[in-house]
Amino acid sequence: EESNFTPLPGINRILMIIDGELILEHKNHYEKILKSFQQDTFKGDWDTKSYGKVTDFNLMTSEDCIGEVEGLILDSFEIKNIEYIKNNEFSNIAIAVYNVEGSLEIAIDNKEKIQMEIGDTIIITSESTDIPSIIMKNKNYKKSRTIISYIYYN
């Protein structure tokens, strides 16, 4: 119910709540309440304490790259083209897709199709000059919940 975060100098963190509610207290910075699919971005060397019992997703990147996290909810049989912006500061991108709930099909460049079930993760890497097309389809009658991370690096 209460936790002190390990100090991680030189690391940027993005914390997204999957289930539950969490209070994040960043000493000398700010306090924030996070609920399902809400996120907070902070430095790893901050003195951070949390209150609450949750399931979360934590993206940690070194300071020489940039990370972004997006929560995506698809209605039954909904299809979505994943759009992301090329970052000209970096020559490479890694896209991590974590399937939280539901059954998904991911098409990469309209060629390769990957089936994803609950808990599955895939990582797609590419040079920023050759950004792949990614289309996600919910293959279920229930909503699906997915977390997509974008990591730009050289």
Coordinates of C-alpha atoms in Angstrom, one line a residue, residues 34-143:
L34 CA -3.4 8.4 -11.0
K35 CA -6.3 6.2 -12.1
S36 CA -6.5 3.6 -14.9
F37 CA -4.6 4.5 -18.0
Q38 CA -3.4 7.8 -16.5
Q39 CA 0.3 8.5 -16.4
D40 CA 3.0 10.6 -14.9
T41 CA 6.5 11.4 -16.2
F42 CA 9.3 12.1 -13.8
K43 CA 13.1 11.9 -13.2
G44 CA 14.4 8.7 -11.7
D45 CA 16.5 10.5 -9.1
W46 CA 13.5 12.3 -7.6
D47 CA 12.5 11.2 -4.1
T48 CA 9.2 9.5 -4.9
K49 CA 6.8 7.7 -2.7
S50 CA 3.5 6.1 -3.7
Y51 CA 0.3 5.2 -1.8
G52 CA -2.2 2.6 -3.0
K53 CA -2.3 -0.9 -4.5
V54 CA -2.2 -0.9 -8.3
T55 CA -1.0 -2.8 -11.3
D56 CA 1.2 -0.5 -13.3
F57 CA 3.3 -0.2 -16.4
N58 CA 6.7 1.5 -16.0
L59 CA 8.8 2.7 -18.9
M60 CA 12.3 3.6 -17.9
T61 CA 14.7 5.2 -20.4
S62 CA 18.2 6.6 -20.2
E63 CA 18.6 10.4 -20.7
D64 CA 20.0 9.9 -24.2
C65 CA 16.7 8.7 -25.6
I66 CA 13.1 9.8 -25.4
G67 CA 10.1 7.6 -24.3
E68 CA 6.4 8.1 -24.7
V69 CA 3.5 5.9 -23.5
E70 CA 0.0 5.8 -24.9
G71 CA -3.0 3.9 -23.5
L72 CA -5.3 2.6 -26.2
I73 CA -8.9 1.2 -25.8
L74 CA -10.5 -0.3 -28.8
D75 CA -14.2 -1.2 -28.9
S76 CA -15.3 -4.6 -30.2
F77 CA -13.9 -5.3 -33.7
E78 CA -12.6 -1.7 -33.9
I79 CA -9.6 -1.1 -36.2
K80 CA -7.1 1.6 -35.6
N81 CA -4.1 2.9 -37.5
I82 CA -1.3 3.6 -35.0
E83 CA 0.0 7.0 -35.8
Y84 CA 3.2 8.4 -34.3
I85 CA 5.5 11.3 -35.2
K86 CA 9.0 10.8 -36.5
N87 CA 11.5 12.4 -34.2
N88 CA 14.3 14.0 -36.2
E89 CA 16.7 14.1 -33.3
F90 CA 16.9 10.3 -33.3
S91 CA 17.7 7.8 -36.0
N92 CA 15.9 4.8 -34.5
I93 CA 12.6 3.9 -32.9
A94 CA 11.4 0.9 -30.9
I95 CA 7.6 0.5 -30.5
A96 CA 6.6 -1.8 -27.7
V97 CA 3.0 -3.0 -27.6
Y98 CA 1.7 -4.6 -24.4
N99 CA -1.8 -6.2 -24.5
V100 CA -3.5 -5.6 -21.2
E101 CA -6.9 -7.0 -22.0
G102 CA -8.6 -8.5 -25.0
S103 CA -7.5 -10.3 -28.2
L104 CA -5.7 -8.3 -30.9
E105 CA -4.4 -8.6 -34.4
I106 CA -1.5 -6.3 -35.4
A107 CA -0.6 -5.9 -39.0
I108 CA 2.8 -4.4 -39.8
D109 CA 3.3 -2.8 -43.1
N110 CA 0.1 -4.6 -44.3
K111 CA 2.2 -7.8 -44.5
E112 CA 3.0 -9.5 -41.3
K113 CA 0.0 -10.2 -38.9
I114 CA 0.6 -11.0 -35.3
Q115 CA -2.0 -12.3 -32.9
M116 CA -1.8 -11.0 -29.3
E117 CA -3.6 -12.3 -26.2
I118 CA -3.7 -10.9 -22.7
G119 CA -0.1 -10.3 -21.3
D120 CA 1.6 -10.6 -24.7
T121 CA 4.2 -8.0 -25.7
I122 CA 5.9 -7.3 -29.1
I123 CA 8.6 -4.9 -29.9
I124 CA 8.9 -3.4 -33.4
T125 CA 12.2 -1.6 -34.2
S126 CA 13.0 0.5 -37.2
E127 CA 15.1 3.4 -38.4
S128 CA 13.1 6.6 -38.1
T129 CA 13.5 7.1 -41.8
D130 CA 11.6 3.9 -42.4
I131 CA 8.6 4.1 -40.1
P132 CA 6.4 1.0 -40.3
S133 CA 2.7 1.1 -40.7
I134 CA 0.9 -0.5 -37.8
I135 CA -2.8 -1.4 -37.8
M136 CA -4.4 -2.8 -34.7
K137 CA -7.7 -4.7 -34.7
N138 CA -9.7 -5.8 -31.7
K139 CA -10.7 -9.4 -32.4
N140 CA -13.2 -9.7 -29.5
Y141 CA -16.7 -8.7 -28.6
K142 CA -15.3 -6.9 -25.5
K143 CA -13.2 -3.8 -25.4

